[in-house]
Amino acid sequence: MTQTQPAPMDGLAQLRAMVAGVLPTAPIATTLGMSAFDVPERGRVRVELVPDLTRHGNPLGTVHGGVHSTLLDTVCGCAVHSTLAPGERYTSLDLTVKFLRPATDASGVLRAEGTVVQRGRRTALAEGRLTDADGRLVAFATSTCMIFPADDGAAG
């Protein structure tokens, strides 16, 4: 008896399966407390985080820059992920973050949105914007990702 394997999913379908709870989410999302993960279209991803200085704070009393960076890395990378064909993979080559204003508990929900700016055969460029509850820009990022074709034999 042979068992039929499901057709491989493209990146958009994988992310939407995570949103639907069919596939597990990334552990970092649980660790940080990310919520409202959304993939409205191919090449665009959103996620939210309610800042809690007891978990996300630095000694200055603001949200640690690593939290900003993780949110922006997540949305940039996932935006690229949403463009992948079945079997393709990617890895981040760089992430450049500009911190524009501090965030605290009083900032309200932080919203990160990532968008693919350019997608080629081997690389993709994405940008991310992190805003506070009043829509003010808290941080901005760009990320370059390397794309691995489905048949190149690279390690997953």
PDB file of C-alpha atoms in Angstrom:
ATOM      1  CA  MET A   1       0.000   0.000   0.000  1.00  0.00           C
ATOM      2  CA  THR A   2       1.387   3.421  -0.910  1.00  0.00           C
ATOM      3  CA  GLN A   3       0.537   6.574   0.893  1.00  0.00           C
ATOM      4  CA  THR A   4      -0.065   9.723  -1.133  1.00  0.00           C
ATOM      5  CA  GLN A   5       2.018  12.667   0.000  1.00  0.00           C
ATOM      6  CA  PRO A   6       0.319  16.068   0.015  1.00  0.00           C
ATOM      7  CA  ALA A   7       1.496  18.487  -2.613  1.00  0.00           C
ATOM      8  CA  PRO A   8       4.262  20.718  -1.282  1.00  0.00           C
ATOM      9  CA  MET A   9       3.087  24.163  -0.233  1.00  0.00           C
ATOM     10  CA  ASP A  10       4.513  27.413  -1.459  1.00  0.00           C
ATOM     11  CA  GLY A  11       5.671  29.995   1.082  1.00  0.00           C
ATOM     12  CA  LEU A  12       2.376  31.897   1.147  1.00  0.00           C
ATOM     13  CA  ALA A  13       0.424  28.703   1.857  1.00  0.00           C
ATOM     14  CA  GLN A  14       2.892  27.727   4.619  1.00  0.00           C
ATOM     15  CA  LEU A  15       2.499  31.076   6.379  1.00  0.00           C
ATOM     16  CA  ARG A  16      -1.277  31.035   6.044  1.00  0.00           C
ATOM     17  CA  ALA A  17      -1.301  27.487   7.463  1.00  0.00           C
ATOM     18  CA  MET A  18       0.590  28.844  10.490  1.00  0.00           C
ATOM     19  CA  VAL A  19      -1.965  31.640  10.892  1.00  0.00           C
ATOM     20  CA  ALA A  20      -4.764  29.047  10.724  1.00  0.00           C
ATOM     21  CA  GLY A  21      -3.056  26.829  13.318  1.00  0.00           C
ATOM     22  CA  VAL A  22      -2.497  23.965  10.850  1.00  0.00           C
ATOM     23  CA  LEU A  23       1.288  24.367  11.110  1.00  0.00           C
ATOM     24  CA  PRO A  24       3.096  25.447  14.288  1.00  0.00           C
ATOM     25  CA  THR A  25       4.274  29.041  14.586  1.00  0.00           C
ATOM     26  CA  ALA A  26       7.904  29.933  15.132  1.00  0.00           C
ATOM     27  CA  PRO A  27       8.932  29.522  18.794  1.00  0.00           C
ATOM     28  CA  ILE A  28      10.303  33.095  18.876  1.00  0.00           C
ATOM     29  CA  ALA A  29       6.750  34.387  18.383  1.00  0.00           C
ATOM     30  CA  THR A  30       5.677  32.672  21.595  1.00  0.00           C
ATOM     31  CA  THR A  31       8.824  33.692  23.457  1.00  0.00           C
ATOM     32  CA  LEU A  32       8.309  37.394  22.706  1.00  0.00           C
ATOM     33  CA  GLY A  33       4.518  37.374  22.783  1.00  0.00           C
ATOM     34  CA  MET A  34       3.892  38.296  19.143  1.00  0.00           C
ATOM     35  CA  SER A  35       0.258  38.305  18.095  1.00  0.00           C
ATOM     36  CA  ALA A  36      -2.047  39.155  15.201  1.00  0.00           C
ATOM     37  CA  PHE A  37       0.272  37.558  12.637  1.00  0.00           C
ATOM     38  CA  ASP A  38      -1.262  38.323   9.258  1.00  0.00           C
ATOM     39  CA  VAL A  39      -0.317  37.646   5.641  1.00  0.00           C
ATOM     40  CA  PRO A  40      -2.693  39.830   3.628  1.00  0.00           C
ATOM     41  CA  GLU A  41      -0.964  39.130   0.314  1.00  0.00           C
ATOM     42  CA  ARG A  42       2.170  37.660  -1.222  1.00  0.00           C
ATOM     43  CA  GLY A  43       5.142  39.844  -0.260  1.00  0.00           C
ATOM     44  CA  ARG A  44       3.527  41.502   2.773  1.00  0.00           C
ATOM     45  CA  VAL A  45       3.346  40.387   6.409  1.00  0.00           C
ATOM     46  CA  ARG A  46       2.192  42.040   9.644  1.00  0.00           C
ATOM     47  CA  VAL A  47       2.631  41.180  13.305  1.00  0.00           C
ATOM     48  CA  GLU A  48       1.861  42.929  16.595  1.00  0.00           C
ATOM     49  CA  LEU A  49       3.371  42.982  20.063  1.00  0.00           C
ATOM     50  CA  VAL A  50       2.113  44.566  23.263  1.00  0.00           C
ATOM     51  CA  PRO A  51       5.259  45.916  24.957  1.00  0.00           C
ATOM     52  CA  ASP A  52       5.794  44.796  28.531  1.00  0.00           C
ATOM     53  CA  LEU A  53       8.877  46.293  30.132  1.00  0.00           C
ATOM     54  CA  THR A  54       9.074  43.412  32.617  1.00  0.00           C
ATOM     55  CA  ARG A  55       9.744  41.134  29.628  1.00  0.00           C
ATOM     56  CA  HIS A  56      10.960  43.430  26.854  1.00  0.00           C
ATOM     57  CA  GLY A  57      12.697  46.220  28.753  1.00  0.00           C
ATOM     58  CA  ASN A  58      16.278  47.397  28.890  1.00  0.00           C
ATOM     59  CA  PRO A  59      17.984  49.162  31.844  1.00  0.00           C
ATOM     60  CA  LEU A  60      16.882  52.550  30.444  1.00  0.00           C
ATOM     61  CA  GLY A  61      13.192  51.709  30.902  1.00  0.00           C
ATOM     62  CA  THR A  62      12.390  51.340  27.211  1.00  0.00           C
ATOM     63  CA  VAL A  63      11.783  48.358  24.943  1.00  0.00           C
ATOM     64  CA  HIS A  64      15.102  46.708  24.125  1.00  0.00           C
ATOM     65  CA  GLY A  65      16.355  47.299  20.581  1.00  0.00           C
ATOM     66  CA  GLY A  66      16.685  43.556  20.151  1.00  0.00           C
ATOM     67  CA  VAL A  67      12.895  43.294  20.404  1.00  0.00           C
ATOM     68  CA  HIS A  68      12.501  45.920  17.666  1.00  0.00           C
ATOM     69  CA  SER A  69      15.072  44.066  15.566  1.00  0.00           C
ATOM     70  CA  THR A  70      13.378  40.697  16.085  1.00  0.00           C
ATOM     71  CA  LEU A  71       9.988  42.060  15.062  1.00  0.00           C
ATOM     72  CA  LEU A  72      11.477  43.674  11.962  1.00  0.00           C
ATOM     73  CA  ASP A  73      13.546  40.583  11.080  1.00  0.00           C
ATOM     74  CA  THR A  74      10.378  38.502  11.416  1.00  0.00           C
ATOM     75  CA  VAL A  75       8.244  40.598   9.088  1.00  0.00           C
ATOM     76  CA  CYS A  76      11.010  41.133   6.525  1.00  0.00           C
ATOM     77  CA  GLY A  77      11.902  37.444   6.445  1.00  0.00           C
ATOM     78  CA  CYS A  78       8.300  36.272   6.389  1.00  0.00           C
ATOM     79  CA  ALA A  79       7.461  38.720   3.594  1.00  0.00           C
ATOM     80  CA  VAL A  80      10.213  37.064   1.549  1.00  0.00           C
ATOM     81  CA  HIS A  81       9.017  33.613   2.713  1.00  0.00           C
ATOM     82  CA  SER A  82       5.584  34.402   1.277  1.00  0.00           C
ATOM     83  CA  THR A  83       7.135  34.647  -2.210  1.00  0.00           C
ATOM     84  CA  LEU A  84       8.800  31.222  -2.167  1.00  0.00           C
ATOM     85  CA  ALA A  85       7.822  28.480  -4.596  1.00  0.00           C
ATOM     86  CA  PRO A  86       7.350  24.951  -3.226  1.00  0.00           C
ATOM     87  CA  GLY A  87      10.715  23.610  -2.067  1.00  0.00           C
ATOM     88  CA  GLU A  88      12.509  26.957  -2.134  1.00  0.00           C
ATOM     89  CA  ARG A  89      14.190  28.182   1.043  1.00  0.00           C
ATOM     90  CA  TYR A  90      15.820  31.413   2.154  1.00  0.00           C
ATOM     91  CA  THR A  91      18.146  32.826   4.764  1.00  0.00           C
ATOM     92  CA  SER A  92      18.755  36.384   5.897  1.00  0.00           C
ATOM     93  CA  LEU A  93      22.018  37.887   4.698  1.00  0.00           C
ATOM     94  CA  ASP A  94      21.680  41.147   6.602  1.00  0.00           C
ATOM     95  CA  LEU A  95      19.339  43.302   8.634  1.00  0.00           C
ATOM     96  CA  THR A  96      19.884  47.044   9.013  1.00  0.00           C
ATOM     97  CA  VAL A  97      17.731  48.742  11.640  1.00  0.00           C
ATOM     98  CA  LYS A  98      17.280  52.448  12.259  1.00  0.00           C
ATOM     99  CA  PHE A  99      15.893  53.205  15.733  1.00  0.00           C
ATOM    100  CA  LEU A 100      13.854  56.407  15.514  1.00  0.00           C
ATOM    101  CA  ARG A 101      12.049  56.732  18.850  1.00  0.00           C
ATOM    102  CA  PRO A 102      11.872  54.782  22.104  1.00  0.00           C
ATOM    103  CA  ALA A 103       8.977  52.473  22.865  1.00  0.00           C
ATOM    104  CA  THR A 104       7.586  51.847  26.354  1.00  0.00           C
ATOM    105  CA  ASP A 105       4.483  50.314  27.911  1.00  0.00           C
ATOM    106  CA  ALA A 106       2.766  53.625  27.110  1.00  0.00           C
ATOM    107  CA  SER A 107       3.449  53.197  23.379  1.00  0.00           C
ATOM    108  CA  GLY A 108       0.554  50.782  23.076  1.00  0.00           C
ATOM    109  CA  VAL A 109       0.536  47.977  20.555  1.00  0.00           C
ATOM    110  CA  LEU A 110       3.636  47.895  18.370  1.00  0.00           C
ATOM    111  CA  ARG A 111       2.832  46.951  14.784  1.00  0.00           C
ATOM    112  CA  ALA A 112       5.465  45.667  12.380  1.00  0.00           C
ATOM    113  CA  GLU A 113       4.855  45.373   8.669  1.00  0.00           C
ATOM    114  CA  GLY A 114       7.258  43.867   6.184  1.00  0.00           C
ATOM    115  CA  THR A 115       7.112  44.278   2.427  1.00  0.00           C
ATOM    116  CA  VAL A 116       9.196  42.761  -0.338  1.00  0.00           C
ATOM    117  CA  VAL A 117      10.773  45.570  -2.342  1.00  0.00           C
ATOM    118  CA  GLN A 118      12.451  43.372  -4.965  1.00  0.00           C
ATOM    119  CA  ARG A 119      12.516  39.598  -5.472  1.00  0.00           C
ATOM    120  CA  GLY A 120      15.017  38.020  -7.847  1.00  0.00           C
ATOM    121  CA  ARG A 121      16.040  34.419  -8.506  1.00  0.00           C
ATOM    122  CA  ARG A 122      18.757  34.390  -5.814  1.00  0.00           C
ATOM    123  CA  THR A 123      18.146  37.392  -3.566  1.00  0.00           C
ATOM    124  CA  ALA A 124      15.259  39.432  -2.219  1.00  0.00           C
ATOM    125  CA  LEU A 125      15.175  42.849  -0.589  1.00  0.00           C
ATOM    126  CA  ALA A 126      12.525  43.612   2.029  1.00  0.00           C
ATOM    127  CA  GLU A 127      11.763  46.580   4.232  1.00  0.00           C
ATOM    128  CA  GLY A 128      10.068  46.688   7.604  1.00  0.00           C
ATOM    129  CA  ARG A 129       8.310  49.446   9.514  1.00  0.00           C
ATOM    130  CA  LEU A 130       7.593  49.343  13.248  1.00  0.00           C
ATOM    131  CA  THR A 131       4.963  51.783  14.476  1.00  0.00           C
ATOM    132  CA  ASP A 132       3.366  52.522  17.850  1.00  0.00           C
ATOM    133  CA  ALA A 133      -0.360  52.673  18.622  1.00  0.00           C
ATOM    134  CA  ASP A 134      -0.505  56.283  17.396  1.00  0.00           C
ATOM    135  CA  GLY A 135       1.026  55.314  14.040  1.00  0.00           C
ATOM    136  CA  ARG A 136       4.385  56.967  14.780  1.00  0.00           C
ATOM    137  CA  LEU A 137       7.402  55.285  13.211  1.00  0.00           C
ATOM    138  CA  VAL A 138       9.509  53.663  15.963  1.00  0.00           C
ATOM    139  CA  ALA A 139      12.044  51.819  13.795  1.00  0.00           C
ATOM    140  CA  PHE A 140      12.727  51.060  10.148  1.00  0.00           C
ATOM    141  CA  ALA A 141      14.692  48.164   8.649  1.00  0.00           C
ATOM    142  CA  THR A 142      15.934  46.711   5.408  1.00  0.00           C
ATOM    143  CA  SER A 143      16.868  43.092   4.939  1.00  0.00           C
ATOM    144  CA  THR A 144      18.512  41.150   2.154  1.00  0.00           C
ATOM    145  CA  CYS A 145      17.703  37.452   1.896  1.00  0.00           C
ATOM    146  CA  MET A 146      19.351  34.735  -0.162  1.00  0.00           C
ATOM    147  CA  ILE A 147      16.999  32.385  -2.014  1.00  0.00           C
ATOM    148  CA  PHE A 148      17.883  28.699  -2.399  1.00  0.00           C
ATOM    149  CA  PRO A 149      16.175  26.937  -5.321  1.00  0.00           C
ATOM    150  CA  ALA A 150      14.264  23.757  -4.588  1.00  0.00           C
ATOM    151  CA  ASP A 151      16.760  21.595  -6.463  1.00  0.00           C
ATOM    152  CA  ASP A 152      20.142  22.984  -5.337  1.00  0.00           C
ATOM    153  CA  GLY A 153      20.709  20.436  -2.569  1.00  0.00           C
ATOM    154  CA  ALA A 154      21.508  23.082   0.086  1.00  0.00           C
ATOM    155  CA  ALA A 155      20.948  22.060   3.666  1.00  0.00           C
ATOM    156  CA  GLY A 156      17.568  23.127   5.108  1.00  0.00           C
TER     157      GLY A 156
END
